[in-house]
Coordinates of C-alpha atoms (C1' of nucleotides) in Angstrom, one line a residue:
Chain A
X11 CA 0.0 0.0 0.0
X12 CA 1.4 3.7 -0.9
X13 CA 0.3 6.5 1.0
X14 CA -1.2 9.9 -0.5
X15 CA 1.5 12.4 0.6
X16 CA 0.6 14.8 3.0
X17 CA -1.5 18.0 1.9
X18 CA -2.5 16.0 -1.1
X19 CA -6.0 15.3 -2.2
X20 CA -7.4 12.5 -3.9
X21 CA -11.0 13.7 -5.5
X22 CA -13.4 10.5 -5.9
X23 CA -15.8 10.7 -8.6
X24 CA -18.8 12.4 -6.5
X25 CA -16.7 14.9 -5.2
X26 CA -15.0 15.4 -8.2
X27 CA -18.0 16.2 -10.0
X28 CA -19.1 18.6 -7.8
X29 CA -16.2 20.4 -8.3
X30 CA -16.5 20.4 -11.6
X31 CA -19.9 21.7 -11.5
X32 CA -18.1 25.1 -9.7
X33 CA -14.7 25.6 -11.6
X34 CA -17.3 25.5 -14.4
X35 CA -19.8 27.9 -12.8
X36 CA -16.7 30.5 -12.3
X37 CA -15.2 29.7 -15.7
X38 CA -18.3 30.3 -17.3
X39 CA -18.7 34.3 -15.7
X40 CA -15.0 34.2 -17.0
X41 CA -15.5 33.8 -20.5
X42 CA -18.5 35.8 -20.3
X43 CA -16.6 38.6 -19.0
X44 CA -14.3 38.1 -21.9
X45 CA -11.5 36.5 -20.2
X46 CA -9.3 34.4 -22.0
X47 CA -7.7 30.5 -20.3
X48 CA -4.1 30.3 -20.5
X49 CA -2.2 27.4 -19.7
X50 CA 1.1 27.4 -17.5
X51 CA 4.2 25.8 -16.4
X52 CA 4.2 23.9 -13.4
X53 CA 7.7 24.4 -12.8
X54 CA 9.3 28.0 -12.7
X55 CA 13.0 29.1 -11.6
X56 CA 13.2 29.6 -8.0
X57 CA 14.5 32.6 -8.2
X58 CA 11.4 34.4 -9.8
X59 CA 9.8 33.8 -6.2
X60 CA 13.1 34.8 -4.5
X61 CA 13.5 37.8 -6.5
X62 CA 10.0 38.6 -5.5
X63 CA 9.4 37.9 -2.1
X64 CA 13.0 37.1 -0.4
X65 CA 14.9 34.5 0.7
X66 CA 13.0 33.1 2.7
X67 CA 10.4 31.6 0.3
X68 CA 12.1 29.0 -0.3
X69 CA 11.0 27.2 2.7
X70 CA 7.8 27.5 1.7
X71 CA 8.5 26.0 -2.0
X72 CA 8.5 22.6 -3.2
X73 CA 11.6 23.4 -5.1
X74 CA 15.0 21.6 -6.1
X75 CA 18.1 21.0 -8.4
X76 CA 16.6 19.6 -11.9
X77 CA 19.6 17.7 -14.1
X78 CA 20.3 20.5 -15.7
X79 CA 21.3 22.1 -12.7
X80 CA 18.8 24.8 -12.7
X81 CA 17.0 25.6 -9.5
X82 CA 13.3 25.3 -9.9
X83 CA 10.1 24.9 -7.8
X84 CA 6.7 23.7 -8.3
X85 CA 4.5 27.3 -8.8
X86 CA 3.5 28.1 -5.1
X87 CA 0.6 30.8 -6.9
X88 CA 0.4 32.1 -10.9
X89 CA 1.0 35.9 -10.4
X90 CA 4.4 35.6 -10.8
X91 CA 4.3 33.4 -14.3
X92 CA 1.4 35.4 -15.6
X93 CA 3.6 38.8 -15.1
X94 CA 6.4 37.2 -16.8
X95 CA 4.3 35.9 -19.7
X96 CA 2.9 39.5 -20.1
X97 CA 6.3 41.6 -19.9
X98 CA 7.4 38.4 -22.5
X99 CA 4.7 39.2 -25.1
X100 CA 4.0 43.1 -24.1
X101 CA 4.5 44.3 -27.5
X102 CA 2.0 42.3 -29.3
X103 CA -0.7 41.6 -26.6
X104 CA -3.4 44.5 -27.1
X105 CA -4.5 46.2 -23.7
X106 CA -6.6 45.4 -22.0
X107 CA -4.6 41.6 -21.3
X108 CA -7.8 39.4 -19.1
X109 CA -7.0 36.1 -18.6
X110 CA -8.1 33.4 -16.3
X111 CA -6.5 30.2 -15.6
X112 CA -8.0 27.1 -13.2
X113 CA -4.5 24.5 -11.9
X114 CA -3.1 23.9 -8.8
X115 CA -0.1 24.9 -7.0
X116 CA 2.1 24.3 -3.9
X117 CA 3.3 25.1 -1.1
X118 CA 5.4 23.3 1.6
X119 CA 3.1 24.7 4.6
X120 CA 1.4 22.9 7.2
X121 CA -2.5 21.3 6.2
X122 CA -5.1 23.4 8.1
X123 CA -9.1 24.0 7.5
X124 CA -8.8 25.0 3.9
X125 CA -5.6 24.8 3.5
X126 CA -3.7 22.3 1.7
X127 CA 0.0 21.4 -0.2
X128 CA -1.5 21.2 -2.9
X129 CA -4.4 23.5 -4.2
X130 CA -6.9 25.0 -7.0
X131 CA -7.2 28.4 -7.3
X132 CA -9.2 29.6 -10.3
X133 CA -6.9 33.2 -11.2
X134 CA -8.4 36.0 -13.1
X135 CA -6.8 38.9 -13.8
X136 CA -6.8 42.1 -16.1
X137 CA -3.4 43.9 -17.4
X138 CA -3.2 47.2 -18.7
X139 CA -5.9 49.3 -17.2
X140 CA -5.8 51.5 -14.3
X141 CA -9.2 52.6 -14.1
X142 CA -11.3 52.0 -11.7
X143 CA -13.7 49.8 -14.0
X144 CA -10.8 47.4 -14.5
X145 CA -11.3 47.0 -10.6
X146 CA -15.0 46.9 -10.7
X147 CA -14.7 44.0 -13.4
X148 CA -12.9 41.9 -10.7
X149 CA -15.2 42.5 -8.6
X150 CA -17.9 41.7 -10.6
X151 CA -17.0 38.9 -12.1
X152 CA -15.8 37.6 -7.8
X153 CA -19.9 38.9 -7.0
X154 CA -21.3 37.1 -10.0
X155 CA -19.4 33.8 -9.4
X156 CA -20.5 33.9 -6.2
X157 CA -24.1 34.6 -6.8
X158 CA -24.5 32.0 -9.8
X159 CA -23.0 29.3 -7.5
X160 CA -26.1 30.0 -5.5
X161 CA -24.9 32.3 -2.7
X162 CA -26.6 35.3 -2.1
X163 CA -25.5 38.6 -0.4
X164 CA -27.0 37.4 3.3
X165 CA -23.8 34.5 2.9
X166 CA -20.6 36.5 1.9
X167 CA -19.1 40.0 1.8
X168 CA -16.6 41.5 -0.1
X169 CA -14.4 43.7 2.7
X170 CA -12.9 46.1 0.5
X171 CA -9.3 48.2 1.8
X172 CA -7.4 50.5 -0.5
X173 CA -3.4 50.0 0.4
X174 CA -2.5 53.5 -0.7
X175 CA -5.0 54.9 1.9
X176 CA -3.6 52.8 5.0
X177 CA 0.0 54.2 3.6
X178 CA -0.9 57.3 3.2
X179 CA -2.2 57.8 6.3
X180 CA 1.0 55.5 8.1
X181 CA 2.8 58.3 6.1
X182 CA 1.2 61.4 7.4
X183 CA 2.0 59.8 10.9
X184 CA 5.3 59.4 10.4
X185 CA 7.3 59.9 7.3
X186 CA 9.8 56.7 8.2
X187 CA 7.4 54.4 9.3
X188 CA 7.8 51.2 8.2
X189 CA 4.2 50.8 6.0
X190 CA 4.7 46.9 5.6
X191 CA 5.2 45.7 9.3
X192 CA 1.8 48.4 10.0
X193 CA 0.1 46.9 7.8
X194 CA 0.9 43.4 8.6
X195 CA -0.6 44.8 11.8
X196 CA -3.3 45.8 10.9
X197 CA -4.4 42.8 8.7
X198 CA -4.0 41.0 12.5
X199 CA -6.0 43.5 13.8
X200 CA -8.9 41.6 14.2
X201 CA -7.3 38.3 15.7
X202 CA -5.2 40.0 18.3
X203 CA -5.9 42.2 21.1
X204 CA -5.6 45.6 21.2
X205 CA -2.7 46.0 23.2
X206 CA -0.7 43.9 21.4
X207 CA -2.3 45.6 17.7
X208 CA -0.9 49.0 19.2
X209 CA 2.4 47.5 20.1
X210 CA 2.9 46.2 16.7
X211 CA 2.6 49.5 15.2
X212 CA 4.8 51.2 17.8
X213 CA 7.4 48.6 16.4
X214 CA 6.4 49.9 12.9
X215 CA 7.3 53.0 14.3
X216 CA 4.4 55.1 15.1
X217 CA 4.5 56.1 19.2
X218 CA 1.4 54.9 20.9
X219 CA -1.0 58.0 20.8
X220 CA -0.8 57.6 17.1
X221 CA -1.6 53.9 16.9
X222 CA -4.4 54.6 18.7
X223 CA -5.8 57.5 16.0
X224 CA -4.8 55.1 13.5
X225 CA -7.0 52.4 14.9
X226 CA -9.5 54.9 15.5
X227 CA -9.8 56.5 11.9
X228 CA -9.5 52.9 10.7
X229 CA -12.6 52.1 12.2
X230 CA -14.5 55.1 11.3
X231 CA -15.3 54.7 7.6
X232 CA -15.6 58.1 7.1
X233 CA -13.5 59.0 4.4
X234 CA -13.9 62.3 4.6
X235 CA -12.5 62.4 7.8
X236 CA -9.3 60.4 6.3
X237 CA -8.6 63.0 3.9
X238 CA -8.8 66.0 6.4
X239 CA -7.4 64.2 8.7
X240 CA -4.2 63.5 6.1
X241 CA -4.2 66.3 4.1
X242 CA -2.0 65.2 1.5
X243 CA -2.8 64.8 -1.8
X244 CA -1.9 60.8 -1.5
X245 CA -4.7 60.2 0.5
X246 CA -7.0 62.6 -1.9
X247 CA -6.3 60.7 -4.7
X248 CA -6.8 56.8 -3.1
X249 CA -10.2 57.8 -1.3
X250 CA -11.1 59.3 -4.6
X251 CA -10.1 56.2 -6.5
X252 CA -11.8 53.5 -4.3
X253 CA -15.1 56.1 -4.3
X254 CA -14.5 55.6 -7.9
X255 CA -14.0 51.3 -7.7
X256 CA -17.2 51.6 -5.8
X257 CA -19.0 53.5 -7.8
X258 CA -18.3 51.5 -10.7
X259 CA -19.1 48.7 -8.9
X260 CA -22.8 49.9 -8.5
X261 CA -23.0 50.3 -12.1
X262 CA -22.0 46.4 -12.8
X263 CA -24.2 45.3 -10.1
X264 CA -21.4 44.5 -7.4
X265 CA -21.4 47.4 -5.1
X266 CA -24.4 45.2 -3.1
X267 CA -22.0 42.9 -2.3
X268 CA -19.0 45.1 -0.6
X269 CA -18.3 46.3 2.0
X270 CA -15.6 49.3 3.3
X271 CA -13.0 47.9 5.9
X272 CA -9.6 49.7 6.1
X273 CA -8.9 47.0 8.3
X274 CA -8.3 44.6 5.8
X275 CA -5.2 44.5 4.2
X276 CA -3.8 40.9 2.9
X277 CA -1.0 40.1 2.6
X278 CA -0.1 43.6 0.6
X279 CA 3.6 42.6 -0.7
X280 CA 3.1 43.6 -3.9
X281 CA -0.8 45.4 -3.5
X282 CA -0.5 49.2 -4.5
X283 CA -4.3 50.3 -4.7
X284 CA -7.5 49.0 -3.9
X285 CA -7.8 45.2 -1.9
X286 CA -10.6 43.1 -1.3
X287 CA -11.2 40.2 0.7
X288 CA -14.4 37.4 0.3
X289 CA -15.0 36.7 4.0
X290 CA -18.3 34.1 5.0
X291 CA -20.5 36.5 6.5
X292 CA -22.7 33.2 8.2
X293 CA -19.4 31.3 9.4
X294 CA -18.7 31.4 13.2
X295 CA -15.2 31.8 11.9
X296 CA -15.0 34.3 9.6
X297 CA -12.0 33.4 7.9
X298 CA -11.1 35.0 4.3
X299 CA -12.5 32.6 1.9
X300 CA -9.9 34.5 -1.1
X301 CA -8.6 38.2 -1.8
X302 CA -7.6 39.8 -4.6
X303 CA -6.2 43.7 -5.5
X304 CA -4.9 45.9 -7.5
X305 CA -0.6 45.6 -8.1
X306 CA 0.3 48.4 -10.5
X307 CA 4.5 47.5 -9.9
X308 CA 4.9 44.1 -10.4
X309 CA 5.1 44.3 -14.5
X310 CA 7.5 46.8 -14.3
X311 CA 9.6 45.2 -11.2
X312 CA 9.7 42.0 -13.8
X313 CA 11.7 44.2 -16.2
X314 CA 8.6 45.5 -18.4
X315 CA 7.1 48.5 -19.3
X316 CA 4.9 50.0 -16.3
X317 CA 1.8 47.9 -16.3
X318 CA -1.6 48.5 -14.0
X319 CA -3.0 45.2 -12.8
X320 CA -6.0 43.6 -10.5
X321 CA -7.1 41.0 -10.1
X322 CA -8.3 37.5 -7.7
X323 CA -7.7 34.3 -7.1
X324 CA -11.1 32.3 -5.6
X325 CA -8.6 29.4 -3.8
X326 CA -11.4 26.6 -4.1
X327 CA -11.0 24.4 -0.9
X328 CA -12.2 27.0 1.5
X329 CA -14.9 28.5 -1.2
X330 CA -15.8 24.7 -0.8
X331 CA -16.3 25.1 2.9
X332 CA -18.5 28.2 2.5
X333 CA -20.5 26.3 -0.6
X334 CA -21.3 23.8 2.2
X335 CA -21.7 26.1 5.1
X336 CA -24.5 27.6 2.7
X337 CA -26.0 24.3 1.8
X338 CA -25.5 24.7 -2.1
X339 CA -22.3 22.7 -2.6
X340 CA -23.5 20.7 -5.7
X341 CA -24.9 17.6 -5.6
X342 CA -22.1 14.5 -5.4
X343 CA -24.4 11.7 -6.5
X344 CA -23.6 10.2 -9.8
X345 CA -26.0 9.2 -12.2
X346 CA -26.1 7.8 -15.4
X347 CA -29.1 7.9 -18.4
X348 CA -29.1 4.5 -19.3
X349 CA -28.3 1.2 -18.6
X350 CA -28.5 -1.4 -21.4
X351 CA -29.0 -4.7 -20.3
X352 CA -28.2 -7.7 -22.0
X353 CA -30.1 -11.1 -21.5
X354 CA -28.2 -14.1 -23.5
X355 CA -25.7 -13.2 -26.2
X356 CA -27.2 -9.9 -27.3
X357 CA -23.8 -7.8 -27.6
X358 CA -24.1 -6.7 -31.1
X359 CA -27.9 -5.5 -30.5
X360 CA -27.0 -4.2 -27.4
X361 CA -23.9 -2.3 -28.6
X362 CA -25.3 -0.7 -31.8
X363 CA -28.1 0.9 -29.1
X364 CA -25.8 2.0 -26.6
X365 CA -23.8 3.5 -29.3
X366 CA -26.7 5.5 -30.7
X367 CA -27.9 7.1 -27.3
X368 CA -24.1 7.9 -27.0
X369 CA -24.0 9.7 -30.1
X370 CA -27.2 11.3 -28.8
X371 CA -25.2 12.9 -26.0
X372 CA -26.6 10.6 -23.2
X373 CA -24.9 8.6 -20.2
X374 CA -25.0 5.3 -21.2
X375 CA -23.4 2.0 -19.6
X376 CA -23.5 -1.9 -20.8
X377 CA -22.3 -5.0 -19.6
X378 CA -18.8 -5.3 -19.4
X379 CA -18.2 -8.4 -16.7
X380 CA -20.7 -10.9 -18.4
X381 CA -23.0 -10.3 -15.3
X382 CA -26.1 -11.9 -15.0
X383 CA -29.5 -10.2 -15.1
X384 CA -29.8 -9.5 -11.6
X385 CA -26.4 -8.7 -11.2
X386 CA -26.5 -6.2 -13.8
X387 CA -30.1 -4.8 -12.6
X388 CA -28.2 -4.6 -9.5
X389 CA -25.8 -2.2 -10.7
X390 CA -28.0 -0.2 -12.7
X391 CA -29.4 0.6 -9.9
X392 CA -26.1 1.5 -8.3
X393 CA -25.2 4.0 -10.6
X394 CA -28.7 5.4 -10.0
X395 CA -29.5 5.0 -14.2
X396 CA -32.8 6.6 -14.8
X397 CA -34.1 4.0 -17.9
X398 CA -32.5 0.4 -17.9
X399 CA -32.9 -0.7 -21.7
X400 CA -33.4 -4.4 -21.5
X401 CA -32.0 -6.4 -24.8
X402 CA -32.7 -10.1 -24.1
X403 CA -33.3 -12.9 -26.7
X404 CA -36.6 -13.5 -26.0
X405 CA -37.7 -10.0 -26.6
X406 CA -35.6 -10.0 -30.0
X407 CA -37.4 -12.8 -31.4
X408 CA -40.3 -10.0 -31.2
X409 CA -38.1 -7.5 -32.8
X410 CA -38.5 -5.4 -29.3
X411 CA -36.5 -4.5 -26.4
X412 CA -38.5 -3.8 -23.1
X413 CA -37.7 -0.1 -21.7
X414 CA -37.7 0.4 -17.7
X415 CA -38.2 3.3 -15.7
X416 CA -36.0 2.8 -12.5
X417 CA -37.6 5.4 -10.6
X418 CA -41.4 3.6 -11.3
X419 CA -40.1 0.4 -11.4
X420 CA -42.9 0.8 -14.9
X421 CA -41.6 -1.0 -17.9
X422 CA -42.7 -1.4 -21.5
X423 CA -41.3 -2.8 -25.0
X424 CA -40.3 -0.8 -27.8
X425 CA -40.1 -1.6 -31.3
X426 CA -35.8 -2.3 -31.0
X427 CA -35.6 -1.3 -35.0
X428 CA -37.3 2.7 -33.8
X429 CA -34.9 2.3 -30.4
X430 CA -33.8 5.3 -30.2
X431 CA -35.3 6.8 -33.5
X432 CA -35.0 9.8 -33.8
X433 CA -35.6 10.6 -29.9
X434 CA -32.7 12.2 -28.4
X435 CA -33.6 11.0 -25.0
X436 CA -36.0 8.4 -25.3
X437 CA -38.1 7.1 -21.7
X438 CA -41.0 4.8 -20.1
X439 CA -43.6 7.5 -21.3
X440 CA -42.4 7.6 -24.9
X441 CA -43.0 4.0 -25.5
X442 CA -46.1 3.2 -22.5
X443 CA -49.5 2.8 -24.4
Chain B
rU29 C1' 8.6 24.6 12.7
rC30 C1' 5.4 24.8 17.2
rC31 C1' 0.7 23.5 20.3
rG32 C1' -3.8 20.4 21.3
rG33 C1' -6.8 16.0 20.0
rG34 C1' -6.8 11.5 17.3
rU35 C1' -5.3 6.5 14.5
rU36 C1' -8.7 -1.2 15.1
rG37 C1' -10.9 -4.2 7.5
rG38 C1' -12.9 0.6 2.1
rG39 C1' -16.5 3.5 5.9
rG40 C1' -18.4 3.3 11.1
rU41 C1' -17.3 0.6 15.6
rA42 C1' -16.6 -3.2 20.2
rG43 C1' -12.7 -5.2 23.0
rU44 C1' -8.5 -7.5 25.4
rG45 C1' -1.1 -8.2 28.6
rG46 C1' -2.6 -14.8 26.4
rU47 C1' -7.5 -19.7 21.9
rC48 C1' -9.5 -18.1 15.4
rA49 C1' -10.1 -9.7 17.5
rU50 C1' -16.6 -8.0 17.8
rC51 C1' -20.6 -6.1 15.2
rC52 C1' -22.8 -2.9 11.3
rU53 C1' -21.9 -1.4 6.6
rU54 C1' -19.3 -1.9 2.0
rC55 C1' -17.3 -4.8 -2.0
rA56 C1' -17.2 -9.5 -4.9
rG57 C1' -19.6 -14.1 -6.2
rC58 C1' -23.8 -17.2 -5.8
rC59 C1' -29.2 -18.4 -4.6
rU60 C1' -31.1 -15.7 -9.6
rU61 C1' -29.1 -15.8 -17.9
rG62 C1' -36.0 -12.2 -17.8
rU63 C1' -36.2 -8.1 -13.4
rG64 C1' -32.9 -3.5 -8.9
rG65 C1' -34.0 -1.5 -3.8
rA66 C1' -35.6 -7.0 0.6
rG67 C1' -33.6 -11.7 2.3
rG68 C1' -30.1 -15.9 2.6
rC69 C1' -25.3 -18.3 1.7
rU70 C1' -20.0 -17.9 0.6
rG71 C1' -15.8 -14.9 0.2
rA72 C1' -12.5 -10.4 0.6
rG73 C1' -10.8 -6.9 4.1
rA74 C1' -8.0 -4.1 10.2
rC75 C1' -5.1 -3.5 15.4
rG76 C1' -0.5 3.3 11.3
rC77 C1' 5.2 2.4 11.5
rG78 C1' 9.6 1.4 14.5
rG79 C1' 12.0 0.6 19.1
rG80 C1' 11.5 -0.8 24.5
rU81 C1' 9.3 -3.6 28.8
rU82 C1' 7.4 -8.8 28.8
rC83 C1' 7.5 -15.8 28.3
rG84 C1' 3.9 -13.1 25.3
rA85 C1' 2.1 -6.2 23.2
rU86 C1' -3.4 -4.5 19.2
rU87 C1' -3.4 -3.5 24.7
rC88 C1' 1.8 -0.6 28.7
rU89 C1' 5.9 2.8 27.2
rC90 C1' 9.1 5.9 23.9
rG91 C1' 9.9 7.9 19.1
rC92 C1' 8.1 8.7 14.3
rA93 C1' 4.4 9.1 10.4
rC94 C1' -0.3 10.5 9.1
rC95 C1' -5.3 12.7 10.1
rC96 C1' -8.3 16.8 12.4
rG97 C1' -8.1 21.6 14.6
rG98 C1' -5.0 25.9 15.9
rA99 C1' -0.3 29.1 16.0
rC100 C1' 3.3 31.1 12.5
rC101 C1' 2.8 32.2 7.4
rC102 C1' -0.7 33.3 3.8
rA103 C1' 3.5 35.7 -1.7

RNA sequence: UCCGGGUUGGGGUAGUGGUCAUCCUUCAGCCUUGUGGAGGCUGAGACGCGGGUUCGAUUCUCGCACCCGGACCCA
């Protein structure tokens, strides 16, 4: 016996099919949006995650010495590749670039609620645009993924921070502060105690009066109050563009959907304008299901031309764990259209129908274990098949086959020369008298 | 990497320092090559791994692995 390795997931066919149903749900809002698939490498060099995030990384990769002696690792998330495919092709992609991409990736973390070595994440991102719509679109397309998987708005929010307002402010506070350890801060705001929230941001560099403000303007919401309060022209400018991500937003239908909360931040290594965060607003522990945000630098940091870019990444183990915290995780029974028995040596009858529902687009399963007829009955009803087509040689003499709903138990014959016809999806009720 | 709780056939379980480890379910075959869900018969299938204590360990003990949850991290 092998074992599955740790963090790894096996997905049997009833789950698996439910989670086909979603990735298609979201793909579907994808395309629609005009979003383009694009495949990628599961291997990168380890130094484009290095280069990116430090050092340390690497104990966080899956990554090693291939025989050609280059350093690689197994893609730990797809910003990175998609940024070096668009500073790669910059000159002939036209602008906007949107693409999406469903794969999964690793990491060399510890398994938690949600969290595993290996895991999906459908991406979608745009390139090119810094407008606000280009923001709004993500969201959109996040709110109507949501909404066609069967959520509504009473089961998730979409906590939305701007990063230049939270530096902007840090800034006005202290020119030297350091922004990334405050705002590590305050994306723990919420787990950690006050105390030890203002004591973070008096290591960031703030004194303690002015953590206190911070927290306090934080929590206000009043964005007028943030730009008085600042009165720089940074701050101006990021209230004004979130106002604007917002009020595009409303005009594609996902303004419903968000929420304003300076307090949360993600991550932010690479974030420059406006973040968002999908949190499960009926979960006792409301835990981010996925982010996303805008990251205007990267392009340009990977050696291209400066680039705007937002985007999200729906990770789809914990948007599993909302799906069935709201009941409408899709259904994981199998089931199949038909079943055609066979009674005696009645292959090539047998065959030539099963064939032609095939081509019909249906389900269809046959004998292959030379079962008997209960055994095979049995087994029709095991894979929950709706009709079980019934080719024996008695009925053949006839020139008929005898057609059984499973549901009714009903059955009735059928002439087997017009079985299927020209019926797509023929039943019980098509042939019953 | 750290903390807490776990681990007995595929799933769920009972139990014990000593005969062939319990029961339910599942799976396969048969009763049943003209009728599935019921029933019967037969069969398959487990003490996570390693060390220690012991005449003997699934049971006691230590370590490890894995699972569940949490911390850190979340690019």
């Amino acid at each position: 016996m092998y074992e599955r390795l740790k963090g790894f997931r096996d997905f049997y066919p009833g789950e698996m099919q439910a989670r086909r149903t979603v990735i298609d749900a979201m793909e579907s809002v994808a395309k629609r949006y005009g979003f383009r698939e694009v495949g990628t490498p599961a291997l990168e060099r380890t130094r484009m995650y290095v280069d990116k995030s430090g050092e340390e990384i690497v104990d966080e990769l899956y990554s090693f010495t291939d025989q050609g002696g280059r350093d690689v690792a197994l893609t730990p998330e797809l910003t990175p590749t998609v940024a070096r495919m668009v500073v790669a092709k910059q000159q002939e992609l036209s602008k906007p670039i949107k693409w999406y991409s469903t794969r999964p990736f690793w990491r060399y973390e510890e398994p938690q609620q949600g969290r595993f070595r290996e895991f999906y994440q459908t991406n979608v991102d745009v390139f090119g645009s810094s407008d606000p719509a280009a923001d709004a679109e993500i969201l959109a397309f996040a709110a109507d993924s949501m909404t066609d998987l069967g959520l509504t708005g009473e089961e998730f929010e979409f906590r939305v921070s701007h990063r230049d307002i939270l530096g902007g402010l840090l800034s006005a506070f202290e020119a030297d502060v350091d922004v990334r350890a405050a705002v590590r801060a305050v994306d723990k705001s919420a787990k950690i105690a006050d105390e030890e929230y203002y004591d973070l941001l008096v290591d960031a560099g703030l004194d303690y009066d002015e953590a206190r403000q911070f927290d306090s303007l934080l929590g206000s919401e009043d964005l007028d109050e943030l730009v008085d309060f600042a009165g720089t022209e940074r701050v101006d400018e990021a209230v004004g563009n979130l106002r604007a991500v917002l009020d595009a937003a409303e005009d594609f239908g996902a303004r419903e959907y968000c929420s304003l909360s300076l307090e949360t931040a993600r991550g932010l290594d690479y974030y420059t304008g406006v973040v968002f965060e999908c949190f499960d607003s009926t979960g006792e522990v409301s835990r981010s299901v996925f982010g996303g945000g805008r990251y205007d630098d990267l392009i340009e940091s990977f050696g291209g031309q400066p680039t705007p870019a937002v985007g999200v990444a729906p990770g789809h183990a914990p948007l599993q764990l909302l799906l069935q915290r709201a009941g409408v995780w899709p259904d994981e029974a199998l089931s199949t259209d038909y079943y055609v028995l066979q009674v005696g040596d009645t292959r090539p009858t047998a065959a030539r129908i099963a064939r032609d529902l095939r081509e019909r687009g249906n389900v269809v399963e046959t004998d292959v274990s030379g079962r008997s007829f209960g055994a095979q009955m049995g087994y029709a009803d095991s894979v929950n098949a709706r009709t079980v087509v019934i080719v024996g040689e008695r009925d053949l003499e006839n020139g008929e086959v005898t057609v059984k709903d499973m549901a009714s138990g009903e059955q009735t014959t059928a002439p087997v020369d017009d079985f299927p016809g020209e019926r797509d999806a023929p039943t019980y009720d098509d042939f019953a008298v």
